Short mmCIF file of N, CA and C in Angstrom, two decimals:
data_model
loop_
_atom_site.label_atom_id
_atom_site.label_comp_id
_atom_site.label_asym_id
_atom_site.label_seq_id
_atom_site.Cartn_x
_atom_site.Cartn_y
_atom_site.Cartn_z
N MET D 166 213.14 -64.10 112.40
CA MET D 166 214.67 -64.61 112.60
C MET D 166 215.07 -64.73 114.13
N THR D 167 214.34 -64.22 114.99
CA THR D 167 214.53 -64.44 116.26
C THR D 167 214.00 -65.97 116.42
N ASN D 168 212.90 -66.37 116.27
CA ASN D 168 212.54 -67.81 116.56
C ASN D 168 213.18 -68.55 115.77
N ILE D 169 214.12 -68.55 114.61
CA ILE D 169 214.96 -69.48 114.03
C ILE D 169 216.38 -69.52 114.83
N PHE D 170 216.84 -68.34 115.42
CA PHE D 170 218.00 -68.25 116.20
C PHE D 170 217.57 -69.35 117.52
N PHE D 171 216.88 -69.06 117.98
CA PHE D 171 216.51 -69.62 119.43
C PHE D 171 216.10 -71.05 118.98
N LEU D 172 215.25 -71.55 117.90
CA LEU D 172 215.18 -72.89 117.48
C LEU D 172 216.54 -73.79 117.36
N PHE D 173 217.47 -73.01 116.69
CA PHE D 173 218.99 -73.67 116.61
C PHE D 173 219.70 -73.71 117.88
N LEU D 174 219.73 -72.76 118.85
CA LEU D 174 220.13 -72.63 120.22
C LEU D 174 219.51 -73.73 120.80
N GLY D 175 218.34 -73.89 120.91
CA GLY D 175 217.70 -74.94 121.69
C GLY D 175 218.20 -76.51 121.16
N PHE D 176 218.11 -76.63 120.10
CA PHE D 176 218.72 -77.95 119.37
C PHE D 176 220.10 -78.01 119.80
N GLY D 177 220.92 -77.24 119.62
CA GLY D 177 222.11 -77.27 119.90
C GLY D 177 222.59 -77.50 121.18
N LEU D 178 221.88 -76.77 122.45
CA LEU D 178 222.03 -77.02 124.03
C LEU D 178 221.61 -78.25 124.11
N GLY D 179 220.49 -78.76 123.83
CA GLY D 179 219.91 -79.96 124.19
C GLY D 179 220.79 -81.04 123.73
N PHE D 180 221.30 -81.10 122.52
CA PHE D 180 222.53 -81.93 121.65
C PHE D 180 223.93 -81.69 122.82
N LEU D 181 224.10 -80.70 122.93
CA LEU D 181 225.43 -80.37 123.96
C LEU D 181 225.45 -81.24 125.25
N GLY D 182 223.96 -80.52 126.00
CA GLY D 182 223.85 -80.97 127.23
C GLY D 182 223.33 -82.15 127.67
N THR D 183 222.99 -83.31 126.39
CA THR D 183 222.57 -84.58 126.76
C THR D 183 223.64 -84.93 126.57
N LEU D 184 224.51 -84.65 125.43
CA LEU D 184 225.77 -85.48 125.27
C LEU D 184 226.83 -85.49 126.34
N ILE D 185 226.99 -84.30 127.14
CA ILE D 185 228.16 -84.23 127.92
C ILE D 185 227.79 -84.17 129.53
N GLY D 186 226.20 -84.11 129.45
CA GLY D 186 225.66 -84.19 130.89
C GLY D 186 225.48 -82.84 131.63
N ALA D 187 226.01 -81.75 130.92
CA ALA D 187 226.16 -80.30 131.42
C ALA D 187 224.90 -79.54 131.57
N GLY D 188 224.15 -80.11 130.83
CA GLY D 188 222.58 -79.18 130.78
C GLY D 188 222.53 -78.20 129.67
N GLY D 189 223.45 -77.50 129.45
CA GLY D 189 223.77 -76.05 128.51
C GLY D 189 223.43 -75.25 129.21
N GLY D 190 223.13 -74.89 130.41
CA GLY D 190 223.05 -73.79 131.12
C GLY D 190 224.46 -72.62 131.33
N PHE D 191 225.18 -72.95 130.97
CA PHE D 191 226.40 -72.39 131.19
C PHE D 191 226.73 -71.59 129.45
N VAL D 192 225.77 -72.27 128.61
CA VAL D 192 225.75 -71.33 127.33
C VAL D 192 224.74 -70.48 127.27
N LEU D 193 223.36 -70.88 127.81
CA LEU D 193 222.47 -70.13 127.74
C LEU D 193 222.50 -68.99 128.48
N VAL D 194 222.76 -68.81 129.58
CA VAL D 194 223.18 -67.73 130.48
C VAL D 194 223.52 -66.56 130.02
N PRO D 195 224.80 -66.63 129.33
CA PRO D 195 225.48 -65.63 128.60
C PRO D 195 224.70 -65.15 127.40
N VAL D 196 224.10 -65.91 126.67
CA VAL D 196 223.53 -65.78 125.36
C VAL D 196 221.90 -64.71 125.76
N LEU D 197 221.26 -65.16 126.77
CA LEU D 197 220.23 -64.44 127.43
C LEU D 197 220.65 -62.92 127.76
N LEU D 198 221.77 -62.96 128.67
CA LEU D 198 222.17 -61.74 128.88
C LEU D 198 222.52 -60.78 127.83
N VAL D 199 223.27 -61.35 126.88
CA VAL D 199 223.48 -60.54 125.84
C VAL D 199 222.27 -60.18 125.04
N MET D 200 221.30 -60.88 124.87
CA MET D 200 220.09 -60.78 124.21
C MET D 200 218.93 -59.76 125.18
N TYR D 201 219.16 -59.90 126.31
CA TYR D 201 217.91 -59.25 127.19
C TYR D 201 218.64 -58.85 128.53
N PRO D 202 219.24 -57.47 127.95
CA PRO D 202 220.28 -56.99 129.24
C PRO D 202 219.61 -56.27 130.30
N GLU D 203 218.33 -55.86 130.14
CA GLU D 203 217.44 -55.25 130.81
C GLU D 203 216.69 -56.15 131.65
N THR D 204 216.70 -57.74 131.23
CA THR D 204 216.16 -58.69 132.26
C THR D 204 216.74 -58.95 133.66
N PRO D 205 216.12 -58.91 134.81
CA PRO D 205 216.72 -59.09 135.86
C PRO D 205 217.93 -60.58 135.68
N THR D 206 218.80 -60.60 136.48
CA THR D 206 219.43 -62.06 136.16
C THR D 206 218.65 -63.05 136.76
N TYR D 207 218.07 -63.08 137.87
CA TYR D 207 217.33 -64.23 138.26
C TYR D 207 216.26 -64.59 137.65
N HIS D 208 215.77 -64.00 136.76
CA HIS D 208 214.87 -64.58 135.56
C HIS D 208 215.40 -65.30 134.60
N LEU D 209 216.75 -64.66 134.07
CA LEU D 209 217.13 -65.41 133.19
C LEU D 209 217.81 -66.89 134.01
N THR D 210 218.22 -66.90 134.94
CA THR D 210 218.73 -67.97 135.48
C THR D 210 217.30 -69.17 135.60
N ALA D 211 216.26 -68.38 136.29
CA ALA D 211 215.29 -69.47 136.26
C ALA D 211 214.88 -70.16 134.88
N ILE D 212 214.93 -69.28 133.68
CA ILE D 212 214.67 -70.03 132.55
C ILE D 212 215.53 -70.86 132.09
N SER D 213 217.04 -70.51 132.60
CA SER D 213 218.06 -71.57 132.20
C SER D 213 217.97 -73.22 133.12
N ILE D 214 217.35 -72.68 134.13
CA ILE D 214 217.41 -73.72 135.02
C ILE D 214 216.15 -74.44 134.27
N LEU D 215 214.92 -74.08 133.80
CA LEU D 215 214.05 -74.79 133.20
C LEU D 215 214.44 -75.48 131.99
N VAL D 216 215.22 -74.75 131.46
CA VAL D 216 215.75 -75.27 130.22
C VAL D 216 216.70 -76.82 130.70
N VAL D 217 217.42 -76.60 131.76
CA VAL D 217 218.34 -77.49 131.93
C VAL D 217 217.48 -78.76 132.55
N ALA D 218 216.52 -78.50 133.29
CA ALA D 218 215.50 -79.49 133.69
C ALA D 218 214.48 -80.51 132.55
N ALA D 219 214.41 -79.34 131.81
CA ALA D 219 213.74 -80.28 130.44
C ALA D 219 214.82 -81.07 129.61
N ASN D 220 215.94 -80.78 129.69
CA ASN D 220 216.63 -81.42 128.85
C ASN D 220 217.24 -83.02 129.58
N GLY D 221 217.39 -82.51 131.12
CA GLY D 221 217.56 -83.70 131.79
C GLY D 221 216.65 -84.69 131.95
N ILE D 222 215.53 -84.10 131.94
CA ILE D 222 214.45 -85.14 131.93
C ILE D 222 214.66 -86.33 130.54
N SER D 223 214.41 -85.15 129.50
CA SER D 223 214.41 -85.89 128.42
C SER D 223 215.51 -87.05 128.40
N GLY D 224 216.59 -86.69 128.55
CA GLY D 224 217.87 -87.30 128.39
C GLY D 224 218.02 -88.67 129.46
N SER D 225 217.42 -88.59 130.48
CA SER D 225 217.14 -89.22 131.46
C SER D 225 216.18 -90.52 131.07
N ALA D 226 215.14 -89.98 130.33
CA ALA D 226 214.01 -90.95 129.92
C ALA D 226 214.51 -91.81 128.72
N ALA D 227 215.37 -91.07 127.95
CA ALA D 227 216.02 -92.05 127.23
C ALA D 227 217.02 -93.03 127.44
N TYR D 228 217.75 -92.68 128.48
CA TYR D 228 218.93 -93.66 128.84
C TYR D 228 218.05 -94.77 129.89
N LEU D 229 216.77 -94.61 130.51
CA LEU D 229 216.19 -95.49 131.19
C LEU D 229 215.66 -96.21 130.49
N LEU D 230 214.90 -95.76 129.25
CA LEU D 230 214.59 -96.79 128.56
C LEU D 230 215.59 -97.78 127.81
N GLN D 231 216.97 -97.28 127.78
CA GLN D 231 218.23 -98.01 127.44
C GLN D 231 218.30 -98.98 128.53
N GLY D 232 218.13 -98.84 129.55
CA GLY D 232 218.35 -99.62 130.67
C GLY D 232 219.84 -99.17 131.23
N ARG D 233 220.05 -98.12 131.16
CA ARG D 233 221.43 -97.34 131.40
C ARG D 233 221.53 -96.71 132.93
N VAL D 234 220.38 -96.53 133.68
CA VAL D 234 220.02 -95.71 134.79
C VAL D 234 220.30 -96.61 135.98
N HIS D 235 221.30 -96.13 136.76
CA HIS D 235 221.43 -97.06 138.35
C HIS D 235 220.46 -96.52 139.08
N LEU D 236 218.97 -96.97 139.30
CA LEU D 236 217.98 -96.46 139.71
C LEU D 236 218.16 -96.09 141.68
N LYS D 237 219.02 -97.05 141.54
CA LYS D 237 219.24 -96.40 143.64
C LYS D 237 220.05 -95.33 143.58
N SER D 238 221.17 -95.09 142.98
CA SER D 238 222.24 -93.81 142.46
C SER D 238 221.08 -92.43 142.48
N ALA D 239 219.95 -93.11 141.27
CA ALA D 239 219.30 -91.85 140.44
C ALA D 239 218.42 -91.31 141.73
N LEU D 240 217.77 -92.30 142.68
CA LEU D 240 216.66 -91.85 143.44
C LEU D 240 217.63 -91.29 144.90
N ILE D 241 218.85 -91.30 145.28
CA ILE D 241 219.56 -90.88 146.28
C ILE D 241 219.70 -89.45 145.77
N PHE D 242 220.48 -89.00 144.39
CA PHE D 242 220.64 -87.96 143.97
C PHE D 242 219.28 -87.08 143.98
N THR D 243 218.49 -87.83 143.45
CA THR D 243 217.14 -86.87 143.61
C THR D 243 216.65 -86.37 144.72
N ALA D 244 216.83 -87.48 145.84
CA ALA D 244 216.55 -86.72 147.21
C ALA D 244 217.38 -85.67 147.88
N CYS D 245 218.70 -85.78 147.73
CA CYS D 245 219.58 -84.70 147.99
C CYS D 245 218.95 -83.46 147.07
N SER D 246 219.06 -83.59 145.96
CA SER D 246 218.85 -82.04 145.26
C SER D 246 217.32 -81.70 145.67
N LEU D 247 216.50 -82.38 145.98
CA LEU D 247 215.11 -82.00 146.69
C LEU D 247 215.11 -81.40 147.52
N VAL D 248 216.25 -81.60 148.43
CA VAL D 248 216.42 -80.78 149.74
C VAL D 248 217.36 -79.83 149.36
N GLY D 249 218.48 -79.80 148.88
CA GLY D 249 219.25 -78.72 148.55
C GLY D 249 218.87 -77.63 147.84
N VAL D 250 218.00 -78.02 146.54
CA VAL D 250 217.42 -76.79 145.75
C VAL D 250 216.80 -75.57 146.71
N PRO D 251 215.94 -76.01 147.45
CA PRO D 251 215.42 -74.63 148.18
C PRO D 251 216.53 -73.73 148.61
N PHE D 252 217.23 -74.59 149.45
CA PHE D 252 218.34 -73.14 150.26
C PHE D 252 219.29 -72.54 148.76
N GLY D 253 219.43 -73.24 148.05
CA GLY D 253 220.28 -72.81 146.81
C GLY D 253 219.70 -71.56 146.16
N VAL D 254 218.42 -71.77 146.01
CA VAL D 254 217.47 -70.61 145.60
C VAL D 254 217.27 -69.38 146.51
N ARG D 255 217.20 -69.87 147.60
CA ARG D 255 217.34 -68.74 148.96
C ARG D 255 218.57 -68.11 148.88
N MET D 256 219.66 -68.39 148.74
CA MET D 256 221.21 -67.92 148.68
C MET D 256 221.39 -67.30 147.71
N ALA D 257 220.58 -67.47 146.21
CA ALA D 257 220.52 -66.71 145.16
C ALA D 257 219.82 -65.58 145.41
N GLU D 258 218.97 -65.35 146.14
CA GLU D 258 218.22 -64.27 146.08
C GLU D 258 218.95 -62.92 146.72
#
């Protein structure tokens, strides 16, 4: 039963995240907190970030194949996030 729930949750989050560009983490973290209240929040946040990254990569690949990606902007955002992410992780600890 839980596997079917996660299958539908994953499909819904992937669809929603790609459609609106939000990734789906704002839905996933509360669901995981309810289902696994004993798990530390930073573990659930890491799971959410992994899911959002996978969603973003798959959506970006599809848009790239369609020719809808401005590569210069994408590279600038990527470079900035690679610098900013380690600081965000340290602040969350």
